[in-house]
Amino acid sequence: MLSKIITASLLGMDAEVITVETDLQPGLPAVHMVGLVDTTIKEARERIRAAILNSGLEFPRRRITVNLSPAGRPKEGSHFDLPIAMGILMLERHAEPMIEKTAFLGELSLDGQVKPIRGALPLAMGLRQQGIRRLVLPENNLREVALLKDMRLYPVRTLAESLAYARGKKQKNWVTMQAENDCEVDSAREEFRDVAGQERVKRAALVAAAGNHGIFMIGSPGSGKTMIAKRIPSIMPEMSYEERLEVTRVYSAAGLLDDRCQVVRSRPFRAPHHSISKAAFIGGGRIPGPGELSLAHNGILFLDEFGEFDPALLETLRQPVEKGTITINRSWGSVSFPCRVMLVAASNPCRCGYYGDQNHLCTCSERELARYYSRFSGPLLDRFDLHIQVLPVPRSQITSGGKGEDSYSMRQKVAVAAEIQTERYKDAGIRFNSRLTEKQTEAFCPMTEESRRFLQKAYETLGLSMRAYYKMIKVSRTIADLEQEPLIHTAHIAEALQYRQLEPFYRRMEYDRSRSIYK
């Protein structure tokens, strides 16, 4: 006697449809799990047995073989409990026709309760792509999966409820959409008004937020780098429905959603410590899960104390930041995670922190300076669209009590620029200027003849790389959008050029023995 139940397996961010094949034969009572399953699934036999018996149902006293097909891919997760239990229960009962195209997800407790699972949203999205539109799932995962507006969801609290649906006794509780239970995930909502001085750096942060450009800040300790970075989320544009779906999908796969937070509405702000491991940073595991890089998808990845990170770890950022995805390979295949992030980094200019500071003496030797700057490779720094030096704030500005532009007015400007970009790129598959390819840059960034000549001269004089050249055009496009200008003018190029002022400093890295200026 054979039964088949549909479920899914999560591999990275993608879900593969799995058929739970359950066979019942004469023999000594036993349950055998096959199909390249992990320990969690093997242990499910004891949970399932107790859940069935404690639900007042009969457990077959014969030899049971459970195969998770296809058998060649690894499978893990407690969400297989419910479909396996349903497969066992359906062995001696006839299912209603609609169960044939219905998927089951859920973890079982010993008393038969259906507990919430990790990765419910990406699992449901994978099922939807394979044409499955009906899903029985834990009630506590309902709001998360309800983001999928074209799925018919049947939330259950117990194994008995799931069986009642499968036998055709409960079909009136279909849910197609529920109110979102929104939350903010690690988002800093601090006010730019609290930043004394640094109006030039705040302007750079405004440009970065408007076009989703990466920004690198370098300056002495206490100059306000971290303070400014933590306030950038307060001026970021709102996420679209598609972006919320993508971010919630990542957090679901990482197991970071709960009853309090089932739909992520605000842009993530992730600030990992410089001691973080490679697996935690980019993702990893036997079946890889998302790391900090992917958890910052559609948000900000802030690397404070940039110079203290492992250089090998930082180099892994180069390709993912450019492509917007990161791929992790295993012997059985590869998985990919999205990572379209706004990269924000802050660093001291040297080990002691005061190289180039007019008010403090740098105590680093030439060898220490060379060792410190060897951690910043040119190709990595090229990934930042804006480079800016953060100078110490004069005491007069701190004590004067004067406040600069606040987050609300900055957010309004960013919203206008973001709306212009959304309309411009509605058929291009992108949303922000920072995501333009070289070909798209030529098409969407028209400029005056004067500004083109100015950019050409700057390229030749400063010895910029081709990547830096195109990044300047993208930043100029964002500055023009903030002013609602259709064409890029010389003033926009000139401002973008100011945000590459540290280029000679990176390239030469010469040590001035007076320890008071940059060469």
Short mmCIF file of C-alpha atoms in Angstrom, two decimals:
data_model
loop_
_atom_site.label_atom_id
_atom_site.label_comp_id
_atom_site.label_asym_id
_atom_site.label_seq_id
_atom_site.Cartn_x
_atom_site.Cartn_y
_atom_site.Cartn_z
CA MET A 1 0.00 0.00 0.00
CA LEU A 2 1.45 3.36 -1.07
CA SER A 3 0.63 7.03 -0.42
CA LYS A 4 2.17 10.20 -1.83
CA ILE A 5 2.20 13.63 -0.16
CA ILE A 6 3.69 16.84 -1.63
CA THR A 7 6.06 19.04 0.34
CA ALA A 8 9.28 20.97 -0.40
CA SER A 9 12.94 21.13 0.58
CA LEU A 10 14.90 24.36 1.01
CA LEU A 11 18.29 24.69 -0.71
CA GLY A 12 19.65 28.15 -0.11
CA MET A 13 16.85 30.49 -1.17
CA ASP A 14 15.31 28.06 -3.65
CA ALA A 15 12.82 25.33 -2.83
CA GLU A 16 12.55 21.99 -4.58
CA VAL A 17 9.27 20.07 -4.64
CA ILE A 18 9.60 16.82 -2.69
CA THR A 19 7.23 13.85 -2.85
CA VAL A 20 6.91 11.93 0.41
CA GLU A 21 6.35 8.34 -0.67
CA THR A 22 5.15 6.10 2.16
CA ASP A 23 4.91 2.34 1.76
CA LEU A 24 3.26 -0.11 4.18
CA GLN A 25 4.23 -3.80 4.08
CA PRO A 26 3.85 -6.83 6.37
CA GLY A 27 6.72 -7.27 8.81
CA LEU A 28 8.04 -6.20 12.16
CA PRO A 29 6.78 -2.72 13.18
CA ALA A 30 9.44 -0.18 12.16
CA VAL A 31 9.81 3.11 10.30
CA HIS A 32 12.69 3.48 7.80
CA MET A 33 13.59 6.90 6.35
CA VAL A 34 15.47 7.04 3.03
CA GLY A 35 16.26 9.74 0.48
CA LEU A 36 19.45 11.43 1.73
CA VAL A 37 17.84 12.76 4.90
CA ASP A 38 19.61 14.42 7.83
CA THR A 39 19.41 13.64 11.55
CA THR A 40 16.43 15.93 12.13
CA ILE A 41 14.32 13.96 9.66
CA LYS A 42 15.53 10.58 10.94
CA GLU A 43 14.51 11.57 14.47
CA ALA A 44 11.07 12.57 13.19
CA ARG A 45 9.89 8.96 13.41
CA GLU A 46 9.63 9.21 17.20
CA ARG A 47 7.93 12.61 17.13
CA ILE A 48 5.46 11.42 14.50
CA ARG A 49 4.60 8.21 16.35
CA ALA A 50 3.89 10.11 19.60
CA ALA A 51 1.94 12.86 17.77
CA ILE A 52 -0.32 10.33 16.02
CA LEU A 53 -1.03 8.32 19.16
CA ASN A 54 -1.59 11.42 21.33
CA SER A 55 -4.05 12.73 18.73
CA GLY A 56 -6.25 9.68 19.34
CA LEU A 57 -5.31 8.07 16.03
CA GLU A 58 -3.98 4.61 15.24
CA PHE A 59 -0.35 4.07 14.26
CA PRO A 60 0.13 1.17 11.78
CA ARG A 61 1.79 -1.88 13.37
CA ARG A 62 3.68 -2.93 10.25
CA ARG A 63 6.87 -2.14 8.38
CA ILE A 64 6.79 1.46 7.05
CA THR A 65 9.25 2.83 4.50
CA VAL A 66 9.35 6.58 3.85
CA ASN A 67 11.21 7.86 0.78
CA LEU A 68 11.76 11.55 0.10
CA SER A 69 11.94 11.83 -3.68
CA PRO A 70 14.07 12.86 -5.54
CA ALA A 71 16.59 10.97 -3.44
CA GLY A 72 19.80 12.51 -4.85
CA ARG A 73 19.60 15.89 -3.08
CA PRO A 74 20.25 16.41 0.66
CA LYS A 75 17.24 17.32 2.79
CA GLU A 76 16.99 18.80 6.24
CA GLY A 77 14.43 20.51 8.44
CA SER A 78 11.63 19.73 10.84
CA HIS A 79 8.95 20.84 8.34
CA PHE A 80 8.88 17.27 6.96
CA ASP A 81 7.11 16.04 10.13
CA LEU A 82 3.58 16.91 8.99
CA PRO A 83 3.81 15.54 5.42
CA ILE A 84 5.40 12.29 6.67
CA ALA A 85 2.68 11.91 9.32
CA MET A 86 0.01 12.59 6.70
CA GLY A 87 1.56 9.99 4.43
CA ILE A 88 1.40 7.38 7.20
CA LEU A 89 -2.19 8.27 8.11
CA MET A 90 -3.35 8.16 4.50
CA LEU A 91 -2.06 4.61 3.98
CA GLU A 92 -5.28 3.06 5.20
CA ARG A 93 -7.61 5.87 4.16
CA HIS A 94 -8.64 7.31 0.79
CA ALA A 95 -7.74 10.96 0.28
CA GLU A 96 -10.05 13.45 -1.32
CA PRO A 97 -9.03 14.40 -4.91
CA MET A 98 -7.92 17.93 -3.89
CA ILE A 99 -5.12 16.59 -1.68
CA GLU A 100 -3.28 15.49 -4.81
CA LYS A 101 -2.28 19.08 -5.56
CA THR A 102 -1.98 20.27 -1.98
CA ALA A 103 1.36 20.63 -0.19
CA PHE A 104 1.92 20.15 3.54
CA LEU A 105 4.48 21.88 5.79
CA GLY A 106 4.82 21.73 9.57
CA GLU A 107 6.72 20.49 12.60
CA LEU A 108 4.91 18.26 15.08
CA SER A 109 5.12 18.28 18.85
CA LEU A 110 4.56 15.10 20.84
CA ASP A 111 0.96 16.07 21.66
CA GLY A 112 0.03 16.55 18.00
CA GLN A 113 0.34 20.33 17.85
CA VAL A 114 1.66 21.80 14.55
CA LYS A 115 4.54 24.15 15.36
CA PRO A 116 5.93 26.99 13.19
CA ILE A 117 8.83 26.25 10.86
CA ARG A 118 11.85 28.03 9.42
CA GLY A 119 11.73 29.07 5.76
CA ALA A 120 7.97 28.87 5.24
CA LEU A 121 7.91 31.74 2.72
CA PRO A 122 10.70 30.52 0.38
CA LEU A 123 9.27 27.00 0.60
CA ALA A 124 5.85 28.30 -0.43
CA MET A 125 7.38 30.35 -3.26
CA GLY A 126 9.13 27.25 -4.60
CA LEU A 127 5.87 25.30 -4.51
CA ARG A 128 4.06 28.12 -6.29
CA GLN A 129 6.65 28.10 -9.10
CA GLN A 130 5.88 24.41 -9.63
CA GLY A 131 2.17 25.07 -9.96
CA ILE A 132 1.11 24.17 -6.40
CA ARG A 133 -1.48 26.70 -5.25
CA ARG A 134 -2.89 25.03 -2.11
CA LEU A 135 -0.82 24.81 1.05
CA VAL A 136 -1.53 23.40 4.51
CA LEU A 137 0.83 25.10 6.96
CA PRO A 138 1.25 25.99 10.66
CA GLU A 139 -1.06 28.77 11.80
CA ASN A 140 1.88 30.78 13.16
CA ASN A 141 3.44 30.97 9.69
CA LEU A 142 0.26 32.32 8.10
CA ARG A 143 1.01 36.06 7.95
CA GLU A 144 4.46 35.43 6.55
CA VAL A 145 3.25 33.25 3.65
CA ALA A 146 0.17 35.43 3.09
CA LEU A 147 2.45 37.86 1.25
CA LEU A 148 1.91 35.54 -1.72
CA LYS A 149 -1.39 36.89 -2.92
CA ASP A 150 -2.14 34.04 -5.35
CA MET A 151 -1.74 31.14 -2.87
CA ARG A 152 -4.67 29.47 -1.10
CA LEU A 153 -3.57 28.82 2.46
CA TYR A 154 -5.07 26.49 5.03
CA PRO A 155 -3.61 27.14 8.50
CA VAL A 156 -3.78 24.29 11.02
CA ARG A 157 -2.99 24.05 14.71
CA THR A 158 -3.07 20.26 15.16
CA LEU A 159 -2.44 17.07 13.25
CA ALA A 160 -6.14 16.22 13.62
CA GLU A 161 -7.12 19.44 11.79
CA SER A 162 -4.73 18.61 8.95
CA LEU A 163 -6.23 15.13 8.64
CA ALA A 164 -9.77 16.53 8.71
CA TYR A 165 -8.93 18.72 5.72
CA ALA A 166 -7.32 15.80 3.84
CA ARG A 167 -10.47 13.72 4.36
CA GLY A 168 -12.66 16.51 3.02
CA LYS A 169 -14.28 17.46 6.32
CA LYS A 170 -12.84 20.99 6.54
CA GLN A 171 -12.74 23.12 3.41
CA LYS A 172 -14.25 26.43 4.51
CA ASN A 173 -11.24 27.97 6.21
CA TRP A 174 -9.24 28.88 3.11
CA VAL A 175 -7.19 32.04 3.62
CA THR A 176 -5.98 34.01 0.61
CA MET A 177 -4.54 37.10 2.32
CA GLN A 178 -4.13 38.31 5.88
CA ALA A 179 -3.14 41.68 7.34
CA GLU A 180 0.61 42.02 7.53
CA ASN A 181 2.36 41.85 10.86
CA ASP A 182 5.12 44.28 9.93
CA CYS A 183 8.29 44.86 11.85
CA GLU A 184 11.63 46.56 11.64
CA VAL A 185 14.70 44.32 11.55
CA ASP A 186 17.82 45.82 13.09
CA SER A 187 16.99 49.24 11.65
CA ALA A 188 18.49 52.32 13.24
CA ARG A 189 15.94 55.14 13.36
CA GLU A 190 18.15 57.87 14.74
CA GLU A 191 17.88 61.52 13.80
CA PHE A 192 20.34 63.41 11.58
CA ARG A 193 19.44 66.58 13.49
CA ASP A 194 21.57 65.24 16.36
CA VAL A 195 24.73 65.38 14.23
CA ALA A 196 26.63 68.60 14.98
CA GLY A 197 28.38 70.04 11.93
CA GLN A 198 29.49 67.63 9.20
CA GLU A 199 27.02 69.10 6.69
CA ARG A 200 29.25 68.05 3.81
CA VAL A 201 29.31 64.44 4.99
CA LYS A 202 25.54 64.53 5.55
CA ARG A 203 25.15 65.70 1.95
CA ALA A 204 27.23 62.72 0.81
CA ALA A 205 25.01 60.41 2.89
CA LEU A 206 21.95 61.98 1.25
CA VAL A 207 23.34 61.30 -2.24
CA ALA A 208 24.27 57.75 -1.25
CA ALA A 209 20.78 57.01 0.11
CA ALA A 210 19.05 58.54 -2.93
CA GLY A 211 20.88 56.33 -5.42
CA ASN A 212 21.74 53.36 -3.18
CA HIS A 213 25.44 54.10 -3.61
CA GLY A 214 28.14 52.56 -1.44
CA ILE A 215 30.00 55.07 0.71
CA PHE A 216 33.40 54.82 2.41
CA MET A 217 34.19 57.25 5.24
CA ILE A 218 37.68 57.71 6.66
CA GLY A 219 38.59 59.94 9.57
CA SER A 220 39.95 60.23 13.07
CA PRO A 221 38.22 58.54 16.04
CA GLY A 222 35.24 60.52 17.30
CA SER A 223 34.74 62.53 14.12
CA GLY A 224 31.21 61.15 13.63
CA LYS A 225 31.59 58.36 11.06
CA THR A 226 29.58 55.74 12.94
CA MET A 227 27.04 58.30 14.10
CA ILE A 228 26.30 59.31 10.51
CA ALA A 229 26.22 55.73 9.21
CA LYS A 230 23.64 54.68 11.81
CA ARG A 231 21.34 57.48 10.69
CA ILE A 232 21.33 56.63 6.98
CA PRO A 233 18.39 54.15 7.38
CA SER A 234 16.24 57.04 8.62
CA ILE A 235 16.35 58.66 5.15
CA MET A 236 16.17 55.56 2.94
CA PRO A 237 13.16 55.23 0.59
CA GLU A 238 10.37 52.82 1.48
CA MET A 239 10.59 49.28 0.15
CA SER A 240 8.26 48.18 -2.62
CA TYR A 241 6.08 45.06 -2.32
CA GLU A 242 8.63 43.05 -4.31
CA GLU A 243 11.48 44.22 -2.06
CA ARG A 244 9.54 43.38 1.12
CA LEU A 245 8.84 39.94 -0.30
CA GLU A 246 12.54 39.38 -1.08
CA VAL A 247 13.75 40.53 2.35
CA THR A 248 11.10 38.56 4.24
CA ARG A 249 12.07 35.51 2.19
CA VAL A 250 15.72 35.85 3.28
CA TYR A 251 14.83 36.31 6.95
CA SER A 252 12.44 33.37 6.78
CA ALA A 253 15.17 31.13 5.36
CA ALA A 254 17.49 32.28 8.15
CA GLY A 255 14.87 31.50 10.80
CA LEU A 256 14.73 35.10 12.03
CA LEU A 257 10.96 35.55 11.80
CA ASP A 258 8.65 34.88 14.75
CA ASP A 259 5.17 35.73 16.03
CA ARG A 260 6.27 39.29 16.77
CA CYS A 261 7.81 39.81 13.34
CA GLN A 262 6.50 37.94 10.31
CA VAL A 263 6.82 40.53 7.54
CA VAL A 264 9.86 42.80 7.20
CA ARG A 265 8.81 46.25 6.06
CA SER A 266 11.81 48.48 6.81
CA ARG A 267 15.17 48.20 5.10
CA PRO A 268 17.61 46.03 7.07
CA PHE A 269 20.64 47.56 8.75
CA ARG A 270 23.30 44.97 9.52
CA ALA A 271 26.52 45.88 11.34
CA PRO A 272 28.63 42.73 11.91
CA HIS A 273 31.64 42.84 14.24
CA HIS A 274 35.05 42.70 12.59
CA SER A 275 35.76 39.32 14.23
CA ILE A 276 32.95 37.62 12.27
CA SER A 277 33.72 34.30 10.56
CA LYS A 278 33.51 33.82 6.80
CA ALA A 279 30.54 31.43 7.07
CA ALA A 280 28.59 33.89 9.22
CA PHE A 281 29.47 36.74 6.87
CA ILE A 282 28.68 35.30 3.43
CA GLY A 283 26.64 32.24 4.46
CA GLY A 284 27.51 28.60 4.93
CA GLY A 285 26.73 25.26 6.51
CA ARG A 286 26.26 21.72 5.18
CA ILE A 287 23.20 23.02 3.37
CA PRO A 288 24.20 26.72 3.26
CA GLY A 289 22.06 29.37 4.91
CA PRO A 290 22.22 33.17 4.41
CA GLY A 291 24.91 35.22 6.14
CA GLU A 292 25.13 38.88 7.14
CA LEU A 293 25.72 39.89 3.52
CA SER A 294 22.37 38.44 2.45
CA LEU A 295 20.57 39.57 5.61
CA ALA A 296 21.39 43.13 4.48
CA HIS A 297 19.66 42.53 1.11
CA ASN A 298 17.80 45.66 -0.06
CA GLY A 299 19.25 47.46 2.96
CA ILE A 300 22.56 48.57 4.44
CA LEU A 301 25.63 46.51 5.30
CA PHE A 302 27.69 48.68 7.65
CA LEU A 303 31.30 47.67 8.22
CA ASP A 304 32.58 49.72 11.13
CA GLU A 305 36.33 49.63 11.85
CA PHE A 306 36.82 48.56 8.25
CA GLY A 307 40.57 48.22 8.66
CA GLU A 308 40.16 45.61 11.40
CA PHE A 309 38.31 43.08 9.21
CA ASP A 310 40.22 40.12 7.83
CA PRO A 311 41.50 41.24 4.37
CA ALA A 312 40.62 37.83 2.87
CA LEU A 313 37.07 38.26 4.15
CA LEU A 314 36.76 41.72 2.65
CA GLU A 315 37.97 40.48 -0.72
CA THR A 316 35.01 38.09 -0.88
CA LEU A 317 32.78 41.18 -1.15
CA ARG A 318 34.09 42.26 -4.52
CA GLN A 319 32.07 40.06 -6.88
CA PRO A 320 28.86 39.71 -4.79
CA VAL A 321 28.51 43.47 -4.27
CA GLU A 322 28.90 44.01 -8.00
CA LYS A 323 26.51 41.21 -9.08
CA GLY A 324 23.97 41.44 -6.26
CA THR A 325 24.12 37.69 -5.59
CA ILE A 326 26.52 35.32 -3.87
CA THR A 327 26.95 31.67 -4.82
CA ILE A 328 28.20 28.98 -2.46
CA ASN A 329 29.35 25.68 -3.95
CA ARG A 330 29.08 22.22 -2.40
CA SER A 331 29.88 18.74 -3.73
CA TRP A 332 26.19 18.12 -4.50
CA GLY A 333 25.63 21.47 -6.21
CA SER A 334 25.48 25.18 -5.50
CA VAL A 335 23.08 27.63 -3.89
CA SER A 336 22.72 31.37 -4.42
CA PHE A 337 21.60 34.14 -2.10
CA PRO A 338 20.59 37.71 -3.03
CA CYS A 339 22.80 40.51 -1.69
CA ARG A 340 21.90 43.80 -3.32
CA VAL A 341 23.23 45.93 -0.51
CA MET A 342 24.22 49.52 0.06
CA LEU A 343 27.75 49.04 1.36
CA VAL A 344 28.72 51.56 4.04
CA ALA A 345 32.16 51.42 5.66
CA ALA A 346 33.99 53.55 8.20
CA SER A 347 37.69 53.41 9.00
CA ASN A 348 40.40 55.21 10.88
CA PRO A 349 43.22 56.50 8.66
CA CYS A 350 45.83 54.40 10.50
CA ARG A 351 46.32 52.05 13.45
CA CYS A 352 46.52 54.83 16.04
CA GLY A 353 43.78 56.74 14.23
CA TYR A 354 45.39 60.16 13.84
CA TYR A 355 47.36 60.11 10.59
CA GLY A 356 46.62 63.43 8.89
CA ASP A 357 44.82 64.89 11.92
CA GLN A 358 45.83 68.50 12.48
CA ASN A 359 45.14 68.31 16.21
CA HIS A 360 46.83 65.02 17.13
CA LEU A 361 50.19 63.42 16.49
CA CYS A 362 50.26 60.11 14.63
CA THR A 363 52.43 57.55 16.43
CA CYS A 364 52.48 54.94 13.64
CA SER A 365 55.75 53.99 11.98
CA GLU A 366 56.11 53.80 8.21
CA ARG A 367 55.99 50.01 8.41
CA GLU A 368 52.79 50.11 10.47
CA LEU A 369 51.18 52.47 7.99
CA ALA A 370 52.17 50.25 5.06
CA ARG A 371 50.81 47.18 6.84
CA TYR A 372 47.55 48.96 7.68
CA TYR A 373 46.91 50.18 4.14
CA SER A 374 47.79 46.83 2.62
CA ARG A 375 44.44 45.66 4.02
CA PHE A 376 42.61 47.98 1.59
CA SER A 377 42.99 46.68 -1.95
CA GLY A 378 42.34 49.01 -4.85
CA PRO A 379 39.71 46.75 -6.47
CA LEU A 380 37.79 46.60 -3.18
CA LEU A 381 37.82 50.36 -2.65
CA ASP A 382 36.66 50.75 -6.24
CA ARG A 383 33.37 49.10 -5.21
CA PHE A 384 32.47 52.21 -3.18
CA ASP A 385 30.81 54.94 -5.22
CA LEU A 386 31.55 57.71 -2.72
CA HIS A 387 34.80 58.21 -0.80
CA ILE A 388 34.86 60.98 1.77
CA GLN A 389 37.13 62.20 4.53
CA VAL A 390 35.39 62.98 7.83
CA LEU A 391 37.25 65.75 9.62
CA PRO A 392 36.93 66.44 13.36
CA VAL A 393 34.13 68.87 14.24
CA PRO A 394 35.40 72.24 15.60
CA ARG A 395 34.41 72.83 19.19
CA SER A 396 32.63 76.03 18.22
CA GLN A 397 30.11 74.01 16.15
CA ILE A 398 29.53 71.57 19.00
CA THR A 399 28.87 74.22 21.62
CA SER A 400 26.94 76.64 19.39
CA GLY A 401 23.81 74.48 19.57
CA GLY A 402 23.04 75.00 15.90
CA LYS A 403 21.34 72.08 14.20
CA GLY A 404 21.61 71.16 10.55
CA GLU A 405 19.13 69.46 8.24
CA ASP A 406 16.95 66.83 9.91
CA SER A 407 16.11 63.32 8.74
CA TYR A 408 12.56 64.20 7.70
CA SER A 409 13.56 66.84 5.14
CA MET A 410 16.39 64.62 3.87
CA ARG A 411 13.99 61.69 3.52
CA GLN A 412 11.59 63.82 1.47
CA LYS A 413 14.38 64.66 -1.00
CA VAL A 414 15.41 61.02 -1.22
CA ALA A 415 11.79 59.97 -1.84
CA VAL A 416 11.50 62.37 -4.79
CA ALA A 417 14.76 61.11 -6.34
CA ALA A 418 13.73 57.47 -5.74
CA GLU A 419 10.38 58.04 -7.45
CA ILE A 420 12.15 59.51 -10.48
CA GLN A 421 14.41 56.46 -10.68
CA THR A 422 11.52 54.02 -10.27
CA GLU A 423 9.67 55.61 -13.18
CA ARG A 424 12.80 55.79 -15.34
CA TYR A 425 13.79 52.16 -14.81
CA LYS A 426 10.32 50.56 -14.72
CA ASP A 427 11.16 48.48 -17.81
CA ALA A 428 14.87 48.00 -17.06
CA GLY A 429 14.60 45.58 -14.14
CA ILE A 430 16.37 47.87 -11.65
CA ARG A 431 15.32 50.57 -9.22
CA PHE A 432 18.40 52.65 -8.34
CA ASN A 433 21.12 54.42 -10.30
CA SER A 434 23.82 52.39 -8.58
CA ARG A 435 22.58 49.23 -10.38
CA LEU A 436 23.08 50.60 -13.90
CA THR A 437 25.29 48.56 -16.21
CA GLU A 438 27.78 50.29 -18.50
CA LYS A 439 25.37 49.98 -21.43
CA GLN A 440 22.46 51.28 -19.37
CA THR A 441 24.60 54.14 -18.10
CA GLU A 442 25.06 55.38 -21.66
CA ALA A 443 21.32 55.13 -22.30
CA PHE A 444 19.93 56.61 -19.07
CA CYS A 445 22.56 59.22 -18.15
CA PRO A 446 22.46 61.96 -20.80
CA MET A 447 24.72 64.91 -20.13
CA THR A 448 25.59 68.24 -21.70
CA GLU A 449 28.59 68.49 -23.98
CA GLU A 450 30.37 70.73 -21.48
CA SER A 451 29.90 68.26 -18.65
CA ARG A 452 31.13 65.42 -20.88
CA ARG A 453 34.37 67.31 -21.63
CA PHE A 454 34.78 68.09 -17.92
CA LEU A 455 34.38 64.41 -17.00
CA GLN A 456 36.89 63.39 -19.68
CA LYS A 457 39.49 65.78 -18.30
CA ALA A 458 38.89 64.57 -14.73
CA TYR A 459 39.30 60.96 -15.86
CA GLU A 460 42.65 61.69 -17.49
CA THR A 461 43.97 63.98 -14.75
CA LEU A 462 43.13 61.77 -11.77
CA GLY A 463 43.96 58.46 -13.49
CA LEU A 464 40.61 56.92 -12.56
CA SER A 465 39.79 53.32 -13.38
CA MET A 466 37.03 52.56 -15.86
CA ARG A 467 34.85 51.36 -12.99
CA ALA A 468 35.42 54.63 -11.10
CA TYR A 469 34.59 56.55 -14.30
CA TYR A 470 31.17 54.92 -14.60
CA LYS A 471 30.53 55.25 -10.89
CA MET A 472 31.07 59.00 -11.16
CA ILE A 473 28.46 59.15 -13.91
CA LYS A 474 25.97 57.20 -11.75
CA VAL A 475 26.56 59.46 -8.76
CA SER A 476 26.16 62.51 -11.01
CA ARG A 477 22.85 61.06 -12.23
CA THR A 478 21.67 60.77 -8.63
CA ILE A 479 22.70 64.36 -7.85
CA ALA A 480 20.76 65.52 -10.93
CA ASP A 481 17.73 63.51 -9.76
CA LEU A 482 17.86 65.22 -6.37
CA GLU A 483 17.59 68.52 -8.25
CA GLN A 484 15.00 67.02 -10.64
CA GLU A 485 17.21 67.77 -13.64
CA PRO A 486 16.81 65.56 -16.73
CA LEU A 487 20.39 66.23 -17.91
CA ILE A 488 23.67 65.88 -16.04
CA HIS A 489 25.42 69.25 -15.84
CA THR A 490 28.98 70.24 -15.00
CA ALA A 491 28.02 71.13 -11.41
CA HIS A 492 26.73 67.59 -10.89
CA ILE A 493 29.98 66.10 -12.22
CA ALA A 494 31.99 68.48 -10.03
CA GLU A 495 30.12 67.42 -6.89
CA ALA A 496 30.52 63.74 -7.77
CA LEU A 497 34.23 64.40 -8.26
CA GLN A 498 34.48 65.73 -4.70
CA TYR A 499 33.36 62.32 -3.49
CA ARG A 500 36.45 60.76 -5.09
CA GLN A 501 38.86 63.12 -3.31
CA LEU A 502 40.71 60.29 -1.55
CA GLU A 503 41.66 58.56 -4.82
CA PRO A 504 45.28 59.83 -4.87
CA PHE A 505 45.57 58.97 -1.19
CA TYR A 506 44.61 55.34 -1.89
CA ARG A 507 46.86 55.02 -4.90
CA ARG A 508 50.07 56.51 -3.56
CA MET A 509 49.83 55.82 0.18
CA GLU A 510 52.97 57.84 0.76
CA TYR A 511 53.95 58.57 4.30
CA ASP A 512 54.59 62.21 5.10
CA ARG A 513 57.22 62.45 7.81
CA SER A 514 55.65 65.61 9.24
CA ARG A 515 52.59 63.39 10.05
CA SER A 516 50.21 66.25 9.52
CA ILE A 517 48.97 66.08 5.93
CA TYR A 518 48.03 63.63 3.17
CA LYS A 519 50.17 63.68 0.07
#
